[in-house]
Coordinates of N, CA, C and O and ligand atoms in Angstrom, one line a residue:
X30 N -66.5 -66.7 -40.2 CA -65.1 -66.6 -39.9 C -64.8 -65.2 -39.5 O -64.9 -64.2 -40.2
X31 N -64.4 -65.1 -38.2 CA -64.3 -63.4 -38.1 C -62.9 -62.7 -37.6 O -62.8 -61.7 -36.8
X32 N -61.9 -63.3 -38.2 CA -61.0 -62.3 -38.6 C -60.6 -61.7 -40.0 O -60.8 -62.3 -41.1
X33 N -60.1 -60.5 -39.9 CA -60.0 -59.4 -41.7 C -58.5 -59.5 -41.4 O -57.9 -59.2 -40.4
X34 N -57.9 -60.0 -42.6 CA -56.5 -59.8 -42.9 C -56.4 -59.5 -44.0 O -57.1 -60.1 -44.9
X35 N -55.2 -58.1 -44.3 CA -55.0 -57.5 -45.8 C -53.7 -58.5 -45.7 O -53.0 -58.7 -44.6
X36 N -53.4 -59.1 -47.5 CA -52.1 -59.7 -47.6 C -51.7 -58.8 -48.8 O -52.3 -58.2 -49.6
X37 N -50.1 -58.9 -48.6 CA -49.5 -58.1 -49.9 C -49.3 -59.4 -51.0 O -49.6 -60.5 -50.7
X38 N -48.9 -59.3 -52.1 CA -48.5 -60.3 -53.0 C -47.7 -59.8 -54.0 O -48.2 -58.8 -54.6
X39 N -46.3 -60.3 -54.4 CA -45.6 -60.2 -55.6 C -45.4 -61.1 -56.4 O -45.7 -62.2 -56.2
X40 N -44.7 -60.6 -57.5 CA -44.0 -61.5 -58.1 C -43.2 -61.4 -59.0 O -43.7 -60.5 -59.8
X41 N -42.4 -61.6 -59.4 CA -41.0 -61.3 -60.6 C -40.5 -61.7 -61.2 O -39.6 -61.2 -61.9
X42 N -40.8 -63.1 -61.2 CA -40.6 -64.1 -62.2 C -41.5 -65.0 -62.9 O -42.6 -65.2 -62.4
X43 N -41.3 -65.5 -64.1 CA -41.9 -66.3 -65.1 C -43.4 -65.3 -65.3 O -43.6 -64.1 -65.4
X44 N -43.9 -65.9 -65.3 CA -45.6 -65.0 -66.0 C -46.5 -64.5 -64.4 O -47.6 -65.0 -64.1
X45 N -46.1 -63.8 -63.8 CA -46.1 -63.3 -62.9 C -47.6 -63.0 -62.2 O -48.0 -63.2 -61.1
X46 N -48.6 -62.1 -63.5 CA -50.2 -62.3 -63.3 C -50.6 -63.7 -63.1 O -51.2 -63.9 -62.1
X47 N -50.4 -64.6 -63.7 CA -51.0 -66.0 -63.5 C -50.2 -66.5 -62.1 O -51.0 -66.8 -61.2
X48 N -49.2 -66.5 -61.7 CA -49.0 -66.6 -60.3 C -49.5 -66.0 -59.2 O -49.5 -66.6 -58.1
X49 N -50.0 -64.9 -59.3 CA -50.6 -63.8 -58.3 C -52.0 -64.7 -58.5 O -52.5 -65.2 -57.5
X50 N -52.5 -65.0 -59.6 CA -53.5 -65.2 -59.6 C -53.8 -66.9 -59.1 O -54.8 -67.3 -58.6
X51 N -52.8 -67.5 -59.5 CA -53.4 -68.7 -58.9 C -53.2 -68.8 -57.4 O -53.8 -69.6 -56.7
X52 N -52.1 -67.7 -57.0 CA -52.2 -67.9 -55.4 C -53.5 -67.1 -55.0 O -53.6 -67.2 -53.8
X53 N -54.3 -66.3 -55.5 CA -55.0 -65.8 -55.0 C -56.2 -66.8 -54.8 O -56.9 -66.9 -53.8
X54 N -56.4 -67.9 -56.3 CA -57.3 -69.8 -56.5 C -57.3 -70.2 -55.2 O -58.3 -70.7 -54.5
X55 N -55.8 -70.1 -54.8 CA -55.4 -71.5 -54.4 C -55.4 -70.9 -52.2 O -55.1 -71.6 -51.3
X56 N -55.8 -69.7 -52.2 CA -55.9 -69.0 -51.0 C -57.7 -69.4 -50.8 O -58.1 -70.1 -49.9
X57 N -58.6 -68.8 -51.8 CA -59.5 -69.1 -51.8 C -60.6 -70.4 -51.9 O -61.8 -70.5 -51.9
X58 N -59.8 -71.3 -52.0 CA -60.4 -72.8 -51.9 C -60.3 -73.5 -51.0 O -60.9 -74.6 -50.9
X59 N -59.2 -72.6 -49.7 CA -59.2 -72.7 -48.6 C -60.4 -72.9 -48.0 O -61.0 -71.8 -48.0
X60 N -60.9 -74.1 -47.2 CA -62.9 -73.7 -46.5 C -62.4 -72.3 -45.5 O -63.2 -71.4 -45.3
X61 N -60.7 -72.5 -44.9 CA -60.9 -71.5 -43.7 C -60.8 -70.1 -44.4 O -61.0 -69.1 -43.7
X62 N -60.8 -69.9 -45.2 CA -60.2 -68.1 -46.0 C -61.2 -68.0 -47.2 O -61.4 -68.9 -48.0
X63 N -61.9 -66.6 -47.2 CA -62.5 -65.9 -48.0 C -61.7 -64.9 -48.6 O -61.2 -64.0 -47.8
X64 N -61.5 -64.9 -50.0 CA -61.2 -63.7 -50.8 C -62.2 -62.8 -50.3 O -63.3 -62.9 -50.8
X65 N -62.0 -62.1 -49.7 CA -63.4 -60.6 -50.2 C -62.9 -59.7 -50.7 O -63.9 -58.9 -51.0
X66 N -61.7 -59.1 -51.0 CA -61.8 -57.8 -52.0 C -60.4 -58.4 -52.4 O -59.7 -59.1 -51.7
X67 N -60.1 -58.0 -53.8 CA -58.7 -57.9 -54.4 C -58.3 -56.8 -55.4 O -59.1 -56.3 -56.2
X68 N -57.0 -56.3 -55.2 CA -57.0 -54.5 -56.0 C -56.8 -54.9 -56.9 O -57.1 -56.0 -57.3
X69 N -56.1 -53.9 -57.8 CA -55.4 -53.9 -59.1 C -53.9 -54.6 -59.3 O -53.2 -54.9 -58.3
X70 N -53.6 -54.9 -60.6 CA -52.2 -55.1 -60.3 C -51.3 -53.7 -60.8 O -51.6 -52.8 -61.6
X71 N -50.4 -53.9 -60.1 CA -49.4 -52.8 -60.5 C -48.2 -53.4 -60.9 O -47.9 -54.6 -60.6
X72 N -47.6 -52.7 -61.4 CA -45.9 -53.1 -61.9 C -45.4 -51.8 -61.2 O -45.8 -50.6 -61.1
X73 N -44.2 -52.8 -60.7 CA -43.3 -51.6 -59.8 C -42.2 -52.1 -59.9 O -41.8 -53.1 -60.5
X74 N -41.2 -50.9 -59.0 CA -39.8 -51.0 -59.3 C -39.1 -52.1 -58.2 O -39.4 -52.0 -57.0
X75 N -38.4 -52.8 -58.4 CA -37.8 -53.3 -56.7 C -37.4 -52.5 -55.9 O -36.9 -51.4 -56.4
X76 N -37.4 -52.7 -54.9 CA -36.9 -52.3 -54.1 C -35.8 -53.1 -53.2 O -35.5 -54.3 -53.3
X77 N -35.2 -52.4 -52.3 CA -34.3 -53.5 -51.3 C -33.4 -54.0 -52.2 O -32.3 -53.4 -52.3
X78 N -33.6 -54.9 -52.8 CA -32.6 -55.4 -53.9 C -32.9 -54.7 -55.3 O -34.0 -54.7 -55.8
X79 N -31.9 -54.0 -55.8 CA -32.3 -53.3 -57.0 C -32.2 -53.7 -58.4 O -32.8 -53.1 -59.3
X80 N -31.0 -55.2 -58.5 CA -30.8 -55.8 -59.8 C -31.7 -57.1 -59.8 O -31.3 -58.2 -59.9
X81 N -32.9 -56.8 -59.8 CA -33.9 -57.7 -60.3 C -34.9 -57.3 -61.3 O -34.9 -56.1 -61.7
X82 N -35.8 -58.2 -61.6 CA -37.1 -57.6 -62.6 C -38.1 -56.8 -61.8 O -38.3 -56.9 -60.6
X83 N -38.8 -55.8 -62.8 CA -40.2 -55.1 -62.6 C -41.4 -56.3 -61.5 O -42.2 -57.2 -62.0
X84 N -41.3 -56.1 -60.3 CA -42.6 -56.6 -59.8 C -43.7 -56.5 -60.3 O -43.8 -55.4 -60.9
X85 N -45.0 -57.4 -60.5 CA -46.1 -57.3 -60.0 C -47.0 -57.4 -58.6 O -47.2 -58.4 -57.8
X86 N -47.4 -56.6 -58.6 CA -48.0 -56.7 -56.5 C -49.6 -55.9 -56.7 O -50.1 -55.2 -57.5
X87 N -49.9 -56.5 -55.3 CA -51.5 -56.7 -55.6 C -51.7 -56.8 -53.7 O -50.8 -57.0 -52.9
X88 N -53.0 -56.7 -53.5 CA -53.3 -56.2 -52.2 C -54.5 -57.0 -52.2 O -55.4 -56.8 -53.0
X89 N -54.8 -58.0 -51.2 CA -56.1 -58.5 -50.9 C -56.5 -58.7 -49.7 O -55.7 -58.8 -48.9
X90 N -57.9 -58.7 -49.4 CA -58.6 -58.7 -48.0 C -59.1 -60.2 -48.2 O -59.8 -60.7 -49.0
X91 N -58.4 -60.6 -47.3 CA -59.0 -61.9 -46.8 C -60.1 -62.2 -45.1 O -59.8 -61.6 -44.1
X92 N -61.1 -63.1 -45.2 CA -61.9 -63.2 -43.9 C -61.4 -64.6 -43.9 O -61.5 -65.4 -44.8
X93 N -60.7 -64.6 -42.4 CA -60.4 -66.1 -42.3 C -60.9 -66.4 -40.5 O -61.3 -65.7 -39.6
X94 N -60.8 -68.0 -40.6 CA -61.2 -68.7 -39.4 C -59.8 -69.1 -39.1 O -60.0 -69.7 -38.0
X95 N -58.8 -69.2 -39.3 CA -57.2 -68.9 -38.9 C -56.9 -68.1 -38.3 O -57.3 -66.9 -38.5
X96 N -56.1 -68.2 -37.3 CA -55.1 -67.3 -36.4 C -54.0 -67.0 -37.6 O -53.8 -67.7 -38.6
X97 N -53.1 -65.3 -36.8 CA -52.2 -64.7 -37.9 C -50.8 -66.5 -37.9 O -49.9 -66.7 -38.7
X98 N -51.2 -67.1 -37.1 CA -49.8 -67.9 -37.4 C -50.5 -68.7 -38.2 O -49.7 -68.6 -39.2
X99 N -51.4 -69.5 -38.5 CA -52.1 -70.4 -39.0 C -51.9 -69.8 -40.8 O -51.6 -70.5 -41.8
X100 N -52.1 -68.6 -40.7 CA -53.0 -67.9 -41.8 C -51.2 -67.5 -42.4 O -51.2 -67.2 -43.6
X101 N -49.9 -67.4 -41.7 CA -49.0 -67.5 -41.9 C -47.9 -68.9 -42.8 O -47.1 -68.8 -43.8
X102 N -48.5 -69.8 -42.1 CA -47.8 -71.3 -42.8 C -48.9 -71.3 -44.0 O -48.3 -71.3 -45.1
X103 N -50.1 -71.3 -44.1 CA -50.6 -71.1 -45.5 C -50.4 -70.6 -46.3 O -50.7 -71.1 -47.4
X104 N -49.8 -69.1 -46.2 CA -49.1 -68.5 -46.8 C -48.1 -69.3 -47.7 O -48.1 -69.6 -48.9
X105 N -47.1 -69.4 -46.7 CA -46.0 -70.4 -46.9 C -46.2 -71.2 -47.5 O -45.4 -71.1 -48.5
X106 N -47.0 -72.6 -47.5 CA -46.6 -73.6 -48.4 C -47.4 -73.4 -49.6 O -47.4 -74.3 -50.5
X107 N -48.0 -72.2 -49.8 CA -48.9 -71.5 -51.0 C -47.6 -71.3 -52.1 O -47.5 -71.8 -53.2
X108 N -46.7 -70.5 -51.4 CA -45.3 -69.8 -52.0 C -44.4 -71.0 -52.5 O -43.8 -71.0 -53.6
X109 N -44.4 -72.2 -51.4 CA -44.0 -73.9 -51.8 C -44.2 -74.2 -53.2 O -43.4 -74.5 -54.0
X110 N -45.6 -74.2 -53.4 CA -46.8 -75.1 -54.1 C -46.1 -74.2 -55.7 O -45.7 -74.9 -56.7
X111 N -46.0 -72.6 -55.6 CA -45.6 -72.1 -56.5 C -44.4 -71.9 -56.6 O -44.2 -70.9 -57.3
X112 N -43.6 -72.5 -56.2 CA -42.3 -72.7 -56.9 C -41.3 -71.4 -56.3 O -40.3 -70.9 -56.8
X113 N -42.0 -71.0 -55.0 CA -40.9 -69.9 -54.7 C -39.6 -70.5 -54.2 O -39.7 -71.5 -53.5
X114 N -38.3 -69.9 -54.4 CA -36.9 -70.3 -54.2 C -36.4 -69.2 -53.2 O -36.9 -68.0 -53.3
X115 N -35.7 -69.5 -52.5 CA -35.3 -68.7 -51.0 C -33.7 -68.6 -51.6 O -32.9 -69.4 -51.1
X116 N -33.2 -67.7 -52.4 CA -31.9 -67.6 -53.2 C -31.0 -66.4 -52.0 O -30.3 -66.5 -51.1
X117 N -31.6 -65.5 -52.7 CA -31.0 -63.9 -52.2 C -32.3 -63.1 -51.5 O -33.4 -63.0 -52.0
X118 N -31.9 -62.7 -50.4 CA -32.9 -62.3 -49.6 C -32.9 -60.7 -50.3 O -32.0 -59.9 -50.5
X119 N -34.7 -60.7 -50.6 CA -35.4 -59.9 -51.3 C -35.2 -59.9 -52.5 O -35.7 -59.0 -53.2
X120 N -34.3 -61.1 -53.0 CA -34.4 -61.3 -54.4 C -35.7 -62.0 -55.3 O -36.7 -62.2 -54.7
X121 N -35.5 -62.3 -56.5 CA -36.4 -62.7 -56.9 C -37.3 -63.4 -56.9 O -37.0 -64.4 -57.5
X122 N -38.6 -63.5 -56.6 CA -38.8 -64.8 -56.7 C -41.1 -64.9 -57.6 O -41.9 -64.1 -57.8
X123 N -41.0 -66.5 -57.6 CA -42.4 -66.1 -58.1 C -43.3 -66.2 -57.5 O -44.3 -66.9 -57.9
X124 N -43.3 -65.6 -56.4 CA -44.6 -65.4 -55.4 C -43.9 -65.1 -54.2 O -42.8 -65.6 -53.9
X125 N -44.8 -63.9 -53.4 CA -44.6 -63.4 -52.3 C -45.6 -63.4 -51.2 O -46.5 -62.5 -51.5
X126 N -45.9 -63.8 -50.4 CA -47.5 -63.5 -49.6 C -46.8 -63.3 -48.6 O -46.1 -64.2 -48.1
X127 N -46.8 -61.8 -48.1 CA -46.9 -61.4 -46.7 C -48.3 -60.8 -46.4 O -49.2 -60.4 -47.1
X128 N -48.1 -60.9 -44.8 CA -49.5 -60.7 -43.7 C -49.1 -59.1 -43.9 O -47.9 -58.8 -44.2
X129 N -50.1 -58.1 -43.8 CA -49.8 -57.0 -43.3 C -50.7 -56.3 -42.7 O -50.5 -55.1 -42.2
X130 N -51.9 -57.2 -42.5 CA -52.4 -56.6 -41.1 C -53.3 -57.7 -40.9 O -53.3 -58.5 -41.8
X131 N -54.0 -57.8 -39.7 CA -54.6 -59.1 -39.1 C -55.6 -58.2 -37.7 O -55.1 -57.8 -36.6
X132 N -56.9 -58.1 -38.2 CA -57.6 -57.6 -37.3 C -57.2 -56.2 -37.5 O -57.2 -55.7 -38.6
X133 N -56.8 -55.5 -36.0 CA -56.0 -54.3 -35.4 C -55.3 -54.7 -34.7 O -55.1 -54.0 -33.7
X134 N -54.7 -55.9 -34.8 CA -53.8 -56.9 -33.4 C -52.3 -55.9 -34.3 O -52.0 -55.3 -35.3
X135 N -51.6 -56.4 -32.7 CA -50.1 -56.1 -32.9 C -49.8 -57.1 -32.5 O -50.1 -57.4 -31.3
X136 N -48.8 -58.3 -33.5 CA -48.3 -59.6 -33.4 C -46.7 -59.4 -33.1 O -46.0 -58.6 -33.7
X137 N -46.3 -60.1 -32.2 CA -44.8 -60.0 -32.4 C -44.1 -61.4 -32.1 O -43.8 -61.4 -30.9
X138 N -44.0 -62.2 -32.5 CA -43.3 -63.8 -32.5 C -42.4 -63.8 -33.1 O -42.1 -63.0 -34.0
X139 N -41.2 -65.3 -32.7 CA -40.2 -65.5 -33.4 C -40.4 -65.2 -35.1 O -39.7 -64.4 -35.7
X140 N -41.4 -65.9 -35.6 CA -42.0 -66.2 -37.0 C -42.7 -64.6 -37.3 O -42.3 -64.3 -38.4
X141 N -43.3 -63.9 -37.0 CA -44.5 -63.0 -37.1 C -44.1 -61.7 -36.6 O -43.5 -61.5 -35.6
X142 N -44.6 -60.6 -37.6 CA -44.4 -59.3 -36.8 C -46.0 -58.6 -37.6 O -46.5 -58.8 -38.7
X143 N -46.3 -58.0 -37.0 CA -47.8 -57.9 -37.6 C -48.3 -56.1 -36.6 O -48.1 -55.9 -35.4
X144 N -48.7 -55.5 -37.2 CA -48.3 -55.0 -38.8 C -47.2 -55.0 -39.3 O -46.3 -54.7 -38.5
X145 N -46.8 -55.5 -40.7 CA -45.6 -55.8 -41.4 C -44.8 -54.6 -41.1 O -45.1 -53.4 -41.0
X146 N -43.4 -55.4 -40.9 CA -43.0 -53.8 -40.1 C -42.2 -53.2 -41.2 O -41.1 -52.6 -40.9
X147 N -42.6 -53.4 -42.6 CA -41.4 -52.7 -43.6 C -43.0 -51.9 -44.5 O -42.9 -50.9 -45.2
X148 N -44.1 -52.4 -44.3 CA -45.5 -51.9 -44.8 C -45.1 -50.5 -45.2 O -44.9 -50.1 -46.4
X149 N -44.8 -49.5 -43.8 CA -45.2 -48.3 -44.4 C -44.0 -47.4 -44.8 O -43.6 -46.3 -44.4
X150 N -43.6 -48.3 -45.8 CA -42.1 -47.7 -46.3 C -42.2 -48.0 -47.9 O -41.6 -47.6 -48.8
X151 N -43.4 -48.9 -47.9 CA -43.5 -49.5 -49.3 C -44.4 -48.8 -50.0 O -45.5 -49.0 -49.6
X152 N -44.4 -48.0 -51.1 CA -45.9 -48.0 -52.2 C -46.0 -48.9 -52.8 O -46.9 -48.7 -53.6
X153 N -45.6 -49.9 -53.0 CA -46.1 -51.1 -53.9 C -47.3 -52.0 -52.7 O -48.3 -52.8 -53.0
X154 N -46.7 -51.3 -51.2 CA -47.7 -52.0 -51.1 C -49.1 -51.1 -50.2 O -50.3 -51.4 -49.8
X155 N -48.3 -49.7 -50.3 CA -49.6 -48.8 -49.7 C -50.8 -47.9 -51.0 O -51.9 -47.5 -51.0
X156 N -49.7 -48.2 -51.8 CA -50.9 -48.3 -53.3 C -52.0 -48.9 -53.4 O -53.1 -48.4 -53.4
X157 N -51.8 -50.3 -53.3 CA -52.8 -51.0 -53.7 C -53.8 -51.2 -52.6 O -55.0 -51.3 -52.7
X158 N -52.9 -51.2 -51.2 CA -53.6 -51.6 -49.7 C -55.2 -50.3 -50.1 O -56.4 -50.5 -49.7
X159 N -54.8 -49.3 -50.6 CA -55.7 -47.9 -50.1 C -56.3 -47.7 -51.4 O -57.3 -46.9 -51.5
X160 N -55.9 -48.4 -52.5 CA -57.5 -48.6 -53.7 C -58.2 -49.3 -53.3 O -59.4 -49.0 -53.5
X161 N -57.9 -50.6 -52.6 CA -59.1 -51.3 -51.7 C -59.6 -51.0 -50.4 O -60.4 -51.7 -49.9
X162 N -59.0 -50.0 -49.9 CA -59.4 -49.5 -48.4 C -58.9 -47.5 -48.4 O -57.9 -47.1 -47.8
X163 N -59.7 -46.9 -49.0 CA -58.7 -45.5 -49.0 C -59.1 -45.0 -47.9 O -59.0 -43.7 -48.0
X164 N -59.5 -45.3 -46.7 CA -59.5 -44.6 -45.4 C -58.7 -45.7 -44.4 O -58.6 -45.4 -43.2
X165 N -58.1 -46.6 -44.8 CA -57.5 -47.2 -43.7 C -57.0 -46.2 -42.8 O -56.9 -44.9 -43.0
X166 N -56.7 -47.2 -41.1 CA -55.3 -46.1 -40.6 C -54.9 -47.4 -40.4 O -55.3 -48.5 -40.7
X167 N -53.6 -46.9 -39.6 CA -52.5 -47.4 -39.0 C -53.1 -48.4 -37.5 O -53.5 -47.7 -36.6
X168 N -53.1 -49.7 -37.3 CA -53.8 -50.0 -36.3 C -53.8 -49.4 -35.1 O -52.7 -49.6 -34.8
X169 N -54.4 -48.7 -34.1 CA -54.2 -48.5 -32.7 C -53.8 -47.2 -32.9 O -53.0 -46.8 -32.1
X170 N -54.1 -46.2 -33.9 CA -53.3 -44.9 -33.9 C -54.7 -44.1 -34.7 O -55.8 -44.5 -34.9
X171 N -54.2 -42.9 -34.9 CA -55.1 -41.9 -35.7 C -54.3 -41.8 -36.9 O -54.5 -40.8 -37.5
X172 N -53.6 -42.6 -37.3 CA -52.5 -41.9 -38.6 C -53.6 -42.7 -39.8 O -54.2 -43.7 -39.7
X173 N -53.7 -41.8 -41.0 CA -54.5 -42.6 -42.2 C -53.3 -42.8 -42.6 O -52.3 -42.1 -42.5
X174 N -53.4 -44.2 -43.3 CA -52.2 -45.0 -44.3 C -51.9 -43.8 -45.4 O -50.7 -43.5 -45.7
X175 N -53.2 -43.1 -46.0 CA -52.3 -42.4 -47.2 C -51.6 -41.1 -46.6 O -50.8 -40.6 -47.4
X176 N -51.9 -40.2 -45.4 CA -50.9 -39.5 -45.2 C -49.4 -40.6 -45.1 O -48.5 -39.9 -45.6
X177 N -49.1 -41.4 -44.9 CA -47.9 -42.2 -44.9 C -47.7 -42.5 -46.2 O -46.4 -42.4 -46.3
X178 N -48.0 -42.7 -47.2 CA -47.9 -42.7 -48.3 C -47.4 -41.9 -49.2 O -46.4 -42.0 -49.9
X179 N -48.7 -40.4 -49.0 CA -48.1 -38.9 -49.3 C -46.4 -38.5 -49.4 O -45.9 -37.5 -50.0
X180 N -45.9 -39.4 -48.6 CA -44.7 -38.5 -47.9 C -43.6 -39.7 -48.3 O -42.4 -39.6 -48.1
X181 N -44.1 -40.8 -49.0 CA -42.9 -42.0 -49.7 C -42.4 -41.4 -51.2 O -43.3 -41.0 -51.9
X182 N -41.0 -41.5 -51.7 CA -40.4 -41.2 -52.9 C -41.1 -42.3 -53.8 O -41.5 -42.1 -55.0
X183 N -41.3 -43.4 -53.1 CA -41.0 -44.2 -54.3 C -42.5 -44.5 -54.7 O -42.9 -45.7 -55.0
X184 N -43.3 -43.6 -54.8 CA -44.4 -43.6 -55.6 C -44.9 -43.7 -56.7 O -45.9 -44.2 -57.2
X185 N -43.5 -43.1 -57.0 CA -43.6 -43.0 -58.9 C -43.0 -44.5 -59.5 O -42.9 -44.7 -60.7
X186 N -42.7 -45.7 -58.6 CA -42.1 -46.8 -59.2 C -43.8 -47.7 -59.0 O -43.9 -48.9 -58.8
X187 N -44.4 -47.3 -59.0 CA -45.5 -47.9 -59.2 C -46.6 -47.2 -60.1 O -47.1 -46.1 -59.9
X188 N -46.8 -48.3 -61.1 CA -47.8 -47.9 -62.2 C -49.3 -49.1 -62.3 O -49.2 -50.3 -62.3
X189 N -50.4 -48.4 -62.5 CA -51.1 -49.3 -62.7 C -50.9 -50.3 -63.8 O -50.2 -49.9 -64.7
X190 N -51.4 -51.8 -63.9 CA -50.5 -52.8 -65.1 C -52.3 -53.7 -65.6 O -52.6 -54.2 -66.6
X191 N -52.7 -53.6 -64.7 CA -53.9 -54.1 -64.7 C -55.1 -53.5 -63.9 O -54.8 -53.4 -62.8
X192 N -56.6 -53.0 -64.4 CA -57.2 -52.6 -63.4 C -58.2 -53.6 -63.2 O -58.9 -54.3 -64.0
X193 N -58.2 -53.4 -61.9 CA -59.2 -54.6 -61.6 C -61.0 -54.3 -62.4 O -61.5 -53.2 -62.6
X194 N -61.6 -55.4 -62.6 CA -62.9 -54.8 -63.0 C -64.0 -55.3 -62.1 O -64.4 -56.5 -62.4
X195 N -64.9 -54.4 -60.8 CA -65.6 -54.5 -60.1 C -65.4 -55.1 -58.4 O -64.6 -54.6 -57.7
X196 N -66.0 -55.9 -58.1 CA -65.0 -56.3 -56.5 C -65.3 -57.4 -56.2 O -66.1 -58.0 -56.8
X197 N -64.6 -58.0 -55.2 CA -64.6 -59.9 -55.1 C -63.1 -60.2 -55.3 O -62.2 -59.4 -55.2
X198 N -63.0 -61.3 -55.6 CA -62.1 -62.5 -55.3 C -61.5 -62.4 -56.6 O -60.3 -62.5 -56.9
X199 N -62.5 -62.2 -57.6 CA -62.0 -62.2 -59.2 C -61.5 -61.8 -59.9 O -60.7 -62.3 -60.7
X200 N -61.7 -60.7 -59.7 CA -61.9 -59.2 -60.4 C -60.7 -59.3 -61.2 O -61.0 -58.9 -62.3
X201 N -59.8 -59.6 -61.1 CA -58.6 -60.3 -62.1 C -58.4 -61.1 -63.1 O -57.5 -60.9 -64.0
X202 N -59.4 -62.2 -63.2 CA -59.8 -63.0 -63.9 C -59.7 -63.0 -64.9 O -58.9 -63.5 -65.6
X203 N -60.9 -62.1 -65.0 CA -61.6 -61.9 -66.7 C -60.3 -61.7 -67.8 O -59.2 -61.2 -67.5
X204 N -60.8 -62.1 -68.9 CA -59.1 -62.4 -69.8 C -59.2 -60.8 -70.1 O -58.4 -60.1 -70.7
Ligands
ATP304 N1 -46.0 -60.1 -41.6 C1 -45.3 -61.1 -42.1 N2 -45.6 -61.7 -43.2 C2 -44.8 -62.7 -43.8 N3 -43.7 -63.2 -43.2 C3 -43.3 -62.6 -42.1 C4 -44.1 -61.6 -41.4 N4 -43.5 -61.2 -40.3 C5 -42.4 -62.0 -40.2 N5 -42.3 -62.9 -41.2 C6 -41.2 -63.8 -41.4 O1 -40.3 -63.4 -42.4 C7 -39.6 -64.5 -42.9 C8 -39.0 -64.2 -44.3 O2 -40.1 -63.9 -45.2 P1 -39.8 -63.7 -46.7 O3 -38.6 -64.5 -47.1 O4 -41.0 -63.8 -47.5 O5 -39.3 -62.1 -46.6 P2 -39.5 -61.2 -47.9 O6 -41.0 -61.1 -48.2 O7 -38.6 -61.5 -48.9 O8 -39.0 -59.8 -47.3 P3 -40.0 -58.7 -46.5 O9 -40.4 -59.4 -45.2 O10 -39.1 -57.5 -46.3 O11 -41.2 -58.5 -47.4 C9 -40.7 -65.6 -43.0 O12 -40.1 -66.9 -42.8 C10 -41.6 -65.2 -41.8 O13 -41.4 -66.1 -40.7
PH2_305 N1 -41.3 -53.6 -56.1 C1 -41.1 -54.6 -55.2 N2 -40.0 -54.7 -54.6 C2 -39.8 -55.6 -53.6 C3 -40.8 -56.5 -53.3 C4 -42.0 -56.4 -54.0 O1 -43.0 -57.2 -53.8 N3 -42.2 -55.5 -54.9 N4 -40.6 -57.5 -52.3 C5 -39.5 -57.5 -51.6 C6 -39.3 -58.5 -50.6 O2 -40.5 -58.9 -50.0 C7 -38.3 -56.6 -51.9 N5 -38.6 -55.7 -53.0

């Protein structure tokens, strides 16, 4: 399968690691999508909407035989399957799967904007993106993701909550 897509993942409701984690099951059982690397989890602050709970968010590399739209509605009915509710936009909910990069493509469709265009505003999600990749850049550019990082406030709303142990699909798992 030879496309690499990093996805973001949250969550902020009910038991939040077991949701990250079964969407990470339930992405992997996919024949078209390979887990190959998954970070740590972190607990962070919300953002965008501020009267909600402590996120958990987590960063994984997926190898898929999907296009970014294909690899998009999967997403989606993953977020279905777990019970995500479409209430208040950037409100709560228990599971998040966005695309945030796909290849070095630049996507732009009604549905799709790729690289996520709120990515490099976020440490919840340039934290985790750069413990699984600390030399990323920015696609099509010379910028390394953690100079972009360097330079975000909200660094300190992210704490490690879980460390991953070793690399793969699992590394979460173990009790
Ligand atoms: N890279 C992307 N990943 C996921 N969804 C995307 C992306 N680009 C555009 N979208 C569109 O965004 C719409 C809203 O997605 P969603 O409700 O998950 O937003 P959110 O995750 O709460 O907010 P944010 O997009 O700021 O993280 C989706 O229906 C999807 O069509
Ligand atoms: N800490 C944190 N804040 C958020 C998150 C998230 O995953 N983590 N997702 C949002 C909408 O996608 C809005 N705010």
């Amino acid at each position: 399968m030879g496309n690499y897509s990093y996805l973001s993942i949250g969550s902020n409701i009910g038991d939040r690691s077991t949701y990250i984690k079964e969407a990470i099951l339930l992405l992997d059982e996919i024949k078209e999508v390979n887990v190959v690397q998954t970070s740590s989890l972190y607990e962070t602050a919300p953002v965008g909407y501020l009267d909600q709970p402590q996120f958990l968010n987590a960063v994984i590399l997926v190898n898929t035989g999907f296009s970014a739209d294909e690899l998009l509605s999967v997403c989606q009915e993953i977020e279905r399957k777990l019970g995500r509710k479409r209430n208040i936009h950037w409100g709560p909910r228990t599971i998040d799967l966005d695309i945030l990069l796909y290849n070095h493509e630049n996507i732009e469709t009604e549905r799709l904007s790729v690289p996520h265009p709120r990515m490099m505003e976020r440490a919840f999600v340039l934290v985790p993106l750069l413990e699984i990749n600390p030399t990323i850049m920015l696609p099509n550019t010379d910028t390394p993701l953690n100079n972009i990082l360097e330079k975000l406030e909200d660094k300190e709303g992210v704490q490690l909550w879980k460390q991953k142990s070793g690399e793969g699909a699992y590394v979460l798992f173990e009790s």
